[in-house]
Amino acid sequence: MILSSVVEAIYGGPYVLAAKRRAQSVLARPRTKPPAPPVHEGEWHKSVEQKQIVPGLTVHEVGLSVFGETRSLHDRPDANETLGVARLKVAHVIINGAEEAHRRGQKPPTVHGPIEPRDLHNPAERTAYESSMNAAREAYLAGHDPTHGATHFSIEGTPSRANKVYKRGTRQGVPISTQSGPYYNSYLGKDVKSHIA
């Protein structure tokens, strides 16, 4: 009899409760996630850049096209958003245009062909290149398209919000979905007449 009451006191009494409470408090504590294994960022970037948007167009090539289109542009303090954000939109437009053309069995809209930078030791060239490649990776991986499916873009010298009228398009043109700028443009050419873009 004495033996049974000792067993009950040990196993059915406060010792068991204390053990249960301690076990519950351990379970109630938030578990900390183990740190992710280290990944070399450059290798991850290369992996993403090798992905194909459509047959014959990789994320890397989208980045090179963004670079070709925007390497002469530079941030200005009066811009509505940074050039990095505008490059992201350009990358989305290139991807949207390529996907739409692929669905229709057509050639994608004309953009600057992929162009490798000439001098990555030049800080401005390196910044434009890295920003363009980052824009292409982000656009490919993003779940949100800030251009709302736009398939064409242009670099203009005025902030007009009027419909964009294309040479072979309709007279009423197409509405603008987003607008970025103004930026300083260091390149002047036959289609580009202003240092403000």
Coordinates of N, CA and C in Angstrom, one line a residue:
M1 N 0.8 -1.2 0.0 CA 0.0 0.0 0.0 C 0.9 1.3 0.0
I2 N 1.8 1.2 0.8 CA 2.7 2.4 0.9 C 3.4 2.5 -0.5
L3 N 3.8 1.4 -1.0 CA 4.5 1.5 -2.3 C 3.7 2.1 -3.4
S4 N 2.4 1.7 -3.4 CA 1.5 2.2 -4.5 C 1.3 3.7 -4.3
S5 N 1.2 4.2 -3.1 CA 0.9 5.6 -3.0 C 2.2 6.4 -3.3
V6 N 3.3 5.9 -3.1 CA 4.6 6.5 -3.5 C 4.6 6.6 -5.0
V7 N 4.3 5.5 -5.7 CA 4.3 5.5 -7.2 C 3.2 6.5 -7.7
E8 N 2.1 6.6 -7.1 CA 1.0 7.5 -7.5 C 1.5 8.9 -7.3
A9 N 2.2 9.2 -6.2 CA 2.7 10.5 -5.9 C 3.7 10.9 -6.9
I10 N 4.6 10.0 -7.3 CA 5.6 10.3 -8.3 C 5.1 10.4 -9.7
Y11 N 4.3 9.5 -10.1 CA 3.9 9.4 -11.5 C 2.6 10.2 -11.8
G12 N 1.7 10.3 -10.8 CA 0.4 11.0 -11.0 C 0.4 12.3 -10.4
G13 N 1.4 12.7 -9.6 CA 1.4 13.9 -8.9 C 2.0 15.1 -9.7
P14 N 2.6 16.0 -8.9 CA 3.1 17.2 -9.5 C 4.3 17.0 -10.4
Y15 N 5.0 15.9 -10.2 CA 6.2 15.7 -11.0 C 5.8 15.5 -12.5
V16 N 4.8 14.8 -12.7 CA 4.3 14.6 -14.1 C 3.8 15.9 -14.7
L17 N 3.1 16.6 -13.9 CA 2.6 17.9 -14.4 C 3.7 18.9 -14.7
A18 N 4.7 18.8 -13.9 CA 5.8 19.7 -14.2 C 6.5 19.3 -15.5
A19 N 6.6 18.0 -15.7 CA 7.2 17.5 -16.9 C 6.4 17.9 -18.1
K20 N 5.1 17.8 -18.0 CA 4.2 18.1 -19.1 C 4.2 19.6 -19.4
R21 N 4.2 20.4 -18.3 CA 4.2 21.8 -18.5 C 5.5 22.3 -19.2
R22 N 6.6 21.7 -18.7 CA 7.9 22.0 -19.3 C 7.9 21.6 -20.8
A23 N 7.4 20.4 -21.1 CA 7.3 20.0 -22.5 C 6.4 20.9 -23.3
Q24 N 5.3 21.4 -22.8 CA 4.4 22.3 -23.5 C 5.1 23.6 -23.7
S25 N 5.8 24.1 -22.7 CA 6.4 25.4 -22.9 C 7.5 25.4 -24.0
V26 N 8.2 24.2 -24.1 CA 9.2 24.1 -25.1 C 8.5 24.1 -26.5
L27 N 7.4 23.4 -26.6 CA 6.6 23.3 -27.9 C 6.0 24.7 -28.2
A28 N 5.7 25.5 -27.2 CA 5.0 26.8 -27.4 C 6.0 27.8 -27.9
R29 N 7.3 27.6 -27.6 CA 8.3 28.6 -28.1 C 8.4 28.6 -29.6
P30 N 8.5 29.8 -30.2 CA 8.6 29.8 -31.7 C 10.0 29.1 -32.1
R31 N 9.9 28.3 -33.1 CA 11.1 27.6 -33.6 C 11.8 28.6 -34.5
T32 N 13.1 28.6 -34.3 CA 13.9 29.5 -35.2 C 14.3 28.6 -36.4
K33 N 14.2 29.3 -37.5 CA 14.5 28.6 -38.8 C 16.1 28.5 -38.9
P34 N 16.5 27.3 -39.3 CA 17.9 27.2 -39.5 C 18.3 28.1 -40.6
P35 N 19.5 28.7 -40.6 CA 19.9 29.6 -41.7 C 20.0 28.8 -43.0
A36 N 19.6 29.5 -44.1 CA 19.7 28.9 -45.4 C 21.2 28.7 -45.7
P37 N 21.5 27.6 -46.5 CA 22.9 27.4 -46.8 C 23.4 28.6 -47.7
P38 N 24.6 28.9 -47.5 CA 25.1 30.0 -48.3 C 25.1 29.8 -49.8
V39 N 24.6 30.8 -50.5 CA 24.6 30.6 -52.0 C 25.4 31.8 -52.5
H40 N 26.3 31.5 -53.4 CA 27.0 32.6 -54.1 C 26.1 33.4 -55.0
E41 N 26.0 34.7 -54.6 CA 25.0 35.5 -55.3 C 25.2 35.6 -56.8
G42 N 26.5 35.6 -57.3 CA 26.8 35.6 -58.7 C 26.3 34.4 -59.4
E43 N 26.4 33.2 -58.7 CA 25.9 32.0 -59.3 C 24.4 32.0 -59.4
W44 N 23.8 32.5 -58.4 CA 22.3 32.6 -58.4 C 21.8 33.5 -59.6
H45 N 22.5 34.6 -59.7 CA 22.2 35.5 -60.8 C 22.3 34.8 -62.2
K46 N 23.4 34.1 -62.4 CA 23.7 33.4 -63.6 C 22.6 32.4 -63.9
S47 N 22.2 31.7 -62.8 CA 21.1 30.7 -63.0 C 19.8 31.3 -63.5
V48 N 19.4 32.4 -62.9 CA 18.2 33.1 -63.3 C 18.3 33.6 -64.7
E49 N 19.5 34.2 -65.0 CA 19.7 34.8 -66.3 C 19.7 33.8 -67.5
Q50 N 19.9 32.5 -67.2 CA 19.9 31.5 -68.2 C 18.5 31.0 -68.6
K51 N 17.5 31.4 -67.8 CA 16.1 31.0 -68.0 C 15.6 31.6 -69.3
Q52 N 14.8 30.8 -70.0 CA 14.3 31.4 -71.3 C 12.9 31.9 -71.0
I53 N 12.7 33.1 -71.5 CA 11.3 33.8 -71.5 C 10.5 33.1 -72.5
V54 N 10.9 33.1 -73.7 CA 10.3 32.3 -74.9 C 11.5 31.7 -75.6
P55 N 11.2 30.7 -76.4 CA 12.4 30.1 -77.1 C 13.2 31.2 -77.8
G56 N 14.5 31.2 -77.5 CA 15.5 32.1 -78.2 C 15.7 33.4 -77.4
L57 N 15.0 33.6 -76.3 CA 15.2 34.8 -75.5 C 15.3 34.5 -74.1
T58 N 16.6 34.8 -73.5 CA 16.8 34.5 -72.1 C 16.7 35.8 -71.3
V59 N 16.6 35.6 -70.0 CA 16.6 36.7 -69.1 C 17.8 37.6 -69.2
H60 N 19.0 37.0 -69.5 CA 20.2 37.7 -69.7 C 20.1 38.6 -70.9
E61 N 19.5 38.1 -72.0 CA 19.3 38.9 -73.2 C 18.3 40.1 -73.0
V62 N 17.3 39.8 -72.2 CA 16.4 40.9 -71.8 C 17.2 42.0 -71.1
G63 N 18.0 41.6 -70.1 CA 18.9 42.6 -69.4 C 19.8 43.4 -70.3
L64 N 20.4 42.7 -71.3 CA 21.2 43.4 -72.3 C 20.4 44.3 -73.1
S65 N 19.2 44.0 -73.5 CA 18.4 44.9 -74.2 C 18.0 46.2 -73.4
V66 N 17.7 45.9 -72.1 CA 17.4 47.0 -71.2 C 18.6 48.0 -71.2
F67 N 19.8 47.4 -71.0 CA 21.0 48.1 -71.0 C 21.2 48.9 -72.2
G68 N 21.0 48.3 -73.4 CA 21.1 49.0 -74.7 C 20.1 50.2 -74.8
E69 N 18.9 50.0 -74.3 CA 17.9 51.1 -74.4 C 18.2 52.2 -73.4
T70 N 18.7 51.9 -72.3 CA 18.7 52.9 -71.2 C 20.1 53.3 -70.7
R71 N 21.2 52.8 -71.3 CA 22.5 53.1 -70.8 C 22.9 54.6 -70.8
S72 N 22.3 55.4 -71.7 CA 22.6 56.8 -71.8 C 21.7 57.6 -70.9
L73 N 20.8 57.0 -70.1 CA 20.0 57.8 -69.2 C 20.6 57.8 -67.8
H74 N 20.4 58.9 -67.1 CA 20.9 59.1 -65.8 C 19.8 59.8 -64.9
D75 N 19.8 59.4 -63.6 CA 18.8 59.9 -62.7 C 18.9 61.4 -62.6
R76 N 17.7 62.0 -62.4 CA 17.6 63.5 -62.1 C 16.8 63.6 -60.8
P77 N 17.0 64.6 -60.0 CA 16.3 64.8 -58.7 C 14.8 65.1 -58.9
D78 N 14.4 65.6 -60.1 CA 13.0 65.9 -60.3 C 12.2 64.7 -60.9
A79 N 12.8 63.6 -61.1 CA 12.1 62.4 -61.7 C 11.1 61.9 -60.8
N80 N 10.0 61.3 -61.3 CA 9.0 60.8 -60.5 C 9.4 59.4 -59.8
E81 N 10.4 58.8 -60.4 CA 10.9 57.5 -59.8 C 12.3 57.3 -60.3
T82 N 13.1 56.5 -59.6 CA 14.5 56.3 -60.0 C 14.5 55.6 -61.3
L83 N 15.7 55.7 -61.9 CA 15.9 55.0 -63.2 C 15.9 53.5 -63.0
G84 N 16.3 53.0 -61.9 CA 16.2 51.6 -61.6 C 14.8 51.0 -61.7
V85 N 13.8 51.8 -61.2 CA 12.4 51.4 -61.3 C 11.9 51.5 -62.8
A86 N 12.4 52.5 -63.5 CA 12.0 52.6 -64.9 C 12.6 51.4 -65.7
R87 N 13.8 51.0 -65.4 CA 14.4 49.9 -66.1 C 13.6 48.6 -65.8
L88 N 13.1 48.5 -64.6 CA 12.3 47.3 -64.3 C 11.1 47.3 -65.2
K89 N 10.5 48.5 -65.4 CA 9.3 48.6 -66.3 C 9.7 48.2 -67.7
V90 N 10.8 48.7 -68.2 CA 11.3 48.4 -69.5 C 11.5 46.9 -69.7
A91 N 12.0 46.2 -68.7 CA 12.2 44.8 -68.7 C 10.9 44.1 -68.8
H92 N 9.9 44.5 -68.0 CA 8.5 43.9 -68.1 C 8.0 44.1 -69.5
V93 N 8.1 45.3 -70.1 CA 7.6 45.5 -71.4 C 8.2 44.6 -72.4
I94 N 9.5 44.4 -72.4 CA 10.2 43.5 -73.3 C 9.7 42.1 -73.1
I95 N 9.6 41.6 -71.9 CA 9.1 40.3 -71.6 C 7.6 40.1 -72.1
N96 N 6.8 41.1 -71.8 CA 5.4 41.1 -72.2 C 5.3 41.0 -73.8
G97 N 6.1 41.9 -74.4 CA 6.0 41.9 -75.9 C 6.5 40.6 -76.5
A98 N 7.5 40.0 -75.9 CA 8.0 38.7 -76.4 C 7.0 37.6 -76.2
E99 N 6.4 37.6 -75.0 CA 5.4 36.5 -74.7 C 4.2 36.7 -75.6
E100 N 3.7 37.9 -75.8 CA 2.5 38.1 -76.7 C 2.8 37.7 -78.1
A101 N 4.0 38.1 -78.6 CA 4.3 37.8 -80.0 C 4.5 36.2 -80.1
H102 N 5.1 35.6 -79.1 CA 5.2 34.1 -79.2 C 3.9 33.4 -79.2
R103 N 2.9 33.9 -78.4 CA 1.6 33.3 -78.5 C 0.9 33.5 -79.8
R104 N 1.2 34.6 -80.5 CA 0.6 34.8 -81.8 C 1.4 34.3 -83.0
G105 N 2.6 33.7 -82.7 CA 3.5 33.2 -83.7 C 4.1 34.3 -84.5
Q106 N 4.3 35.5 -83.9 CA 4.9 36.6 -84.6 C 6.3 36.9 -84.0
K107 N 7.0 37.8 -84.7 CA 8.3 38.4 -84.2 C 8.0 39.3 -83.1
P108 N 8.8 39.3 -82.0 CA 8.6 40.3 -80.9 C 8.8 41.7 -81.4
P109 N 8.2 42.7 -80.7 CA 8.4 44.1 -81.0 C 9.9 44.5 -81.0
T110 N 10.2 45.4 -81.9 CA 11.6 45.8 -82.0 C 12.1 46.6 -80.8
V111 N 13.2 46.1 -80.2 CA 13.8 46.8 -79.1 C 15.3 46.8 -79.4
H112 N 16.1 47.5 -78.7 CA 17.5 47.5 -78.9 C 18.0 46.0 -78.7
G113 N 18.8 45.5 -79.6 CA 19.3 44.2 -79.5 C 20.2 44.0 -78.3
P114 N 20.3 42.8 -77.8 CA 21.2 42.6 -76.7 C 22.6 43.2 -77.0
I115 N 23.1 44.0 -76.0 CA 24.4 44.6 -76.2 C 25.2 44.5 -74.9
E116 N 26.4 43.9 -75.1 CA 27.3 43.7 -73.9 C 28.0 45.0 -73.7
P117 N 28.2 45.4 -72.4 CA 28.9 46.6 -72.1 C 30.4 46.6 -72.6
R118 N 30.9 47.7 -73.0 CA 32.2 47.8 -73.5 C 33.3 47.9 -72.4
D119 N 32.9 48.6 -71.4 CA 33.9 48.9 -70.4 C 33.3 48.9 -69.0
L120 N 33.4 47.7 -68.3 CA 32.8 47.6 -67.0 C 33.7 48.3 -65.9
H121 N 34.8 48.8 -66.3 CA 35.7 49.5 -65.4 C 35.2 51.0 -65.3
N122 N 34.4 51.4 -66.2 CA 33.8 52.7 -66.2 C 32.6 52.6 -65.2
P123 N 32.6 53.4 -64.1 CA 31.6 53.3 -63.1 C 30.1 53.5 -63.6
A124 N 30.0 54.5 -64.5 CA 28.6 54.7 -65.1 C 28.1 53.6 -65.9
E125 N 29.0 53.0 -66.7 CA 28.6 51.9 -67.5 C 28.3 50.6 -66.7
R126 N 29.1 50.4 -65.6 CA 28.9 49.3 -64.7 C 27.6 49.4 -64.0
T127 N 27.3 50.6 -63.5 CA 26.0 50.9 -62.8 C 24.9 50.6 -63.7
A128 N 24.9 51.1 -64.9 CA 23.8 50.9 -65.9 C 23.6 49.4 -66.2
Y129 N 24.7 48.7 -66.4 CA 24.7 47.3 -66.7 C 24.1 46.5 -65.5
E130 N 24.6 46.7 -64.3 CA 24.1 46.0 -63.2 C 22.6 46.3 -62.9
S131 N 22.3 47.6 -63.0 CA 20.9 47.9 -62.8 C 20.0 47.3 -63.9
S132 N 20.4 47.2 -65.1 CA 19.6 46.6 -66.2 C 19.5 45.1 -66.0
M133 N 20.6 44.4 -65.6 CA 20.5 43.0 -65.3 C 19.6 42.7 -64.1
N134 N 19.7 43.5 -63.1 CA 18.9 43.3 -61.9 C 17.4 43.5 -62.3
A135 N 17.1 44.5 -63.2 CA 15.7 44.7 -63.6 C 15.2 43.5 -64.4
A136 N 16.0 42.9 -65.2 CA 15.6 41.7 -66.0 C 15.3 40.6 -65.1
R137 N 16.2 40.3 -64.1 CA 15.9 39.2 -63.1 C 14.7 39.5 -62.3
E138 N 14.5 40.7 -61.8 CA 13.3 41.0 -61.0 C 12.1 40.9 -61.8
A139 N 12.1 41.4 -63.1 CA 10.9 41.3 -63.9 C 10.5 39.8 -64.2
Y140 N 11.5 39.0 -64.4 CA 11.2 37.6 -64.7 C 10.6 36.9 -63.5
L141 N 11.1 37.2 -62.3 CA 10.7 36.6 -61.0 C 9.5 37.2 -60.4
A142 N 9.1 38.4 -60.8 CA 8.1 39.2 -60.1 C 6.7 38.6 -60.4
G143 N 5.8 38.7 -59.4 CA 4.4 38.3 -59.6 C 3.6 39.5 -60.0
H144 N 4.1 40.7 -59.9 CA 3.3 41.9 -60.3 C 4.0 42.6 -61.4
D145 N 3.2 43.0 -62.4 CA 3.7 43.8 -63.6 C 3.2 45.2 -63.4
P146 N 4.2 46.2 -63.1 CA 3.8 47.6 -62.9 C 3.3 48.2 -64.2
T147 N 3.5 47.6 -65.4 CA 3.1 48.2 -66.6 C 1.7 47.8 -67.1
H148 N 1.1 46.9 -66.3 CA -0.2 46.4 -66.6 C -0.3 45.7 -68.0
G149 N 0.7 45.0 -68.3 CA 0.7 44.2 -69.6 C 1.2 44.9 -70.8
A150 N 1.8 46.1 -70.6 CA 2.3 46.9 -71.8 C 3.3 46.1 -72.6
T151 N 3.2 46.2 -73.9 CA 4.1 45.5 -74.8 C 5.0 46.4 -75.6
H152 N 4.9 47.7 -75.5 CA 5.7 48.7 -76.2 C 6.1 49.8 -75.3
F153 N 7.2 50.4 -75.5 CA 7.6 51.6 -74.8 C 8.4 52.5 -75.7
S154 N 8.5 53.7 -75.3 CA 9.3 54.7 -76.1 C 10.0 55.7 -75.1
I155 N 11.1 56.2 -75.6 CA 11.7 57.3 -74.8 C 11.4 58.6 -75.5
E156 N 10.7 59.5 -74.8 CA 10.2 60.7 -75.3 C 10.9 61.9 -74.7
G157 N 10.9 63.0 -75.4 CA 11.5 64.3 -74.9 C 10.5 65.1 -74.1
T158 N 9.2 64.8 -74.1 CA 8.2 65.6 -73.4 C 7.4 64.7 -72.5
P159 N 6.8 65.3 -71.5 CA 6.0 64.5 -70.5 C 4.5 64.3 -70.9
S160 N 4.2 64.4 -72.2 CA 2.8 64.3 -72.6 C 2.2 62.9 -72.2
R161 N 0.9 63.0 -71.8 CA 0.2 61.8 -71.4 C -0.8 61.4 -72.6
A162 N -0.7 62.1 -73.7 CA -1.6 61.8 -74.8 C -1.3 60.4 -75.3
N163 N -2.3 59.8 -76.0 CA -2.1 58.5 -76.6 C -0.9 58.5 -77.5
K164 N -0.2 57.4 -77.5 CA 1.0 57.2 -78.3 C 0.5 56.8 -79.7
V165 N 0.9 57.6 -80.7 CA 0.5 57.3 -82.1 C 1.7 56.7 -82.8
Y166 N 1.6 55.5 -83.3 CA 2.7 54.8 -84.0 C 2.5 55.0 -85.5
K167 N 3.5 55.0 -86.3 CA 3.5 55.2 -87.8 C 2.5 54.3 -88.4
R168 N 2.5 53.0 -88.1 CA 1.6 52.1 -88.7 C 0.4 51.7 -87.9
G169 N 0.2 52.5 -86.9 CA -1.0 52.3 -86.0 C -2.2 53.1 -86.4
T170 N -3.2 53.1 -85.5 CA -4.4 53.9 -85.8 C -4.2 55.3 -85.4
R171 N -5.1 56.2 -86.0 CA -5.0 57.6 -85.7 C -5.1 58.0 -84.3
Q172 N -6.0 57.3 -83.6 CA -6.2 57.6 -82.2 C -5.1 57.1 -81.2
G173 N -4.3 56.2 -81.7 CA -3.1 55.7 -81.0 C -3.5 54.8 -79.8
V174 N -2.6 54.6 -78.9 CA -2.9 53.7 -77.8 C -2.6 54.5 -76.5
P175 N -3.4 54.2 -75.4 CA -3.2 54.9 -74.2 C -1.9 54.5 -73.5
I176 N -1.3 55.4 -72.8 CA 0.0 55.2 -72.0 C -0.4 54.6 -70.7
S177 N 0.2 53.5 -70.3 CA -0.1 52.8 -69.1 C 0.8 53.3 -67.9
T178 N 2.0 53.6 -68.1 CA 2.9 54.2 -67.1 C 3.8 55.2 -67.7
Q179 N 4.4 56.1 -66.9 CA 5.3 57.1 -67.4 C 6.4 57.3 -66.4
S180 N 7.6 57.4 -66.8 CA 8.7 57.6 -65.8 C 9.6 58.7 -66.3
G181 N 10.2 59.5 -65.4 CA 11.1 60.5 -65.7 C 10.8 61.8 -65.1
P182 N 11.4 62.9 -65.5 CA 12.4 63.0 -66.6 C 13.8 62.5 -66.1
Y183 N 14.6 62.0 -67.1 CA 16.0 61.6 -66.8 C 16.9 62.4 -67.8
Y184 N 18.1 62.5 -67.4 CA 19.1 63.2 -68.2 C 19.6 62.1 -69.3
N185 N 19.6 62.5 -70.5 CA 20.0 61.6 -71.6 C 21.3 62.1 -72.2
S186 N 22.3 61.3 -72.1 CA 23.6 61.8 -72.7 C 23.8 61.5 -74.1
Y187 N 22.8 60.8 -74.8 CA 22.9 60.5 -76.2 C 21.9 61.3 -77.0
L188 N 22.4 61.8 -78.1 CA 21.5 62.5 -79.1 C 21.7 61.8 -80.4
G189 N 20.6 61.4 -81.1 CA 20.6 60.8 -82.4 C 19.5 61.2 -83.2
K190 N 19.2 60.4 -84.3 CA 18.2 60.8 -85.2 C 16.8 60.8 -84.6
D191 N 16.5 59.8 -83.7 CA 15.2 59.7 -83.0 C 15.2 60.5 -81.7
V192 N 16.4 60.7 -81.2 CA 16.5 61.4 -79.8 C 17.1 62.8 -80.0
K193 N 16.2 63.8 -79.8 CA 16.6 65.2 -80.0 C 16.9 66.0 -78.8
S194 N 16.7 65.4 -77.6 CA 16.8 66.2 -76.4 C 17.6 65.5 -75.3
H195 N 18.3 66.2 -74.5 CA 19.0 65.7 -73.3 C 18.1 65.3 -72.2
I196 N 16.8 65.7 -72.3 CA 15.8 65.4 -71.3 C 14.9 64.3 -71.8
A197 N 14.8 63.2 -71.1 CA 14.0 62.0 -71.6 C 13.1 61.6 -70.5

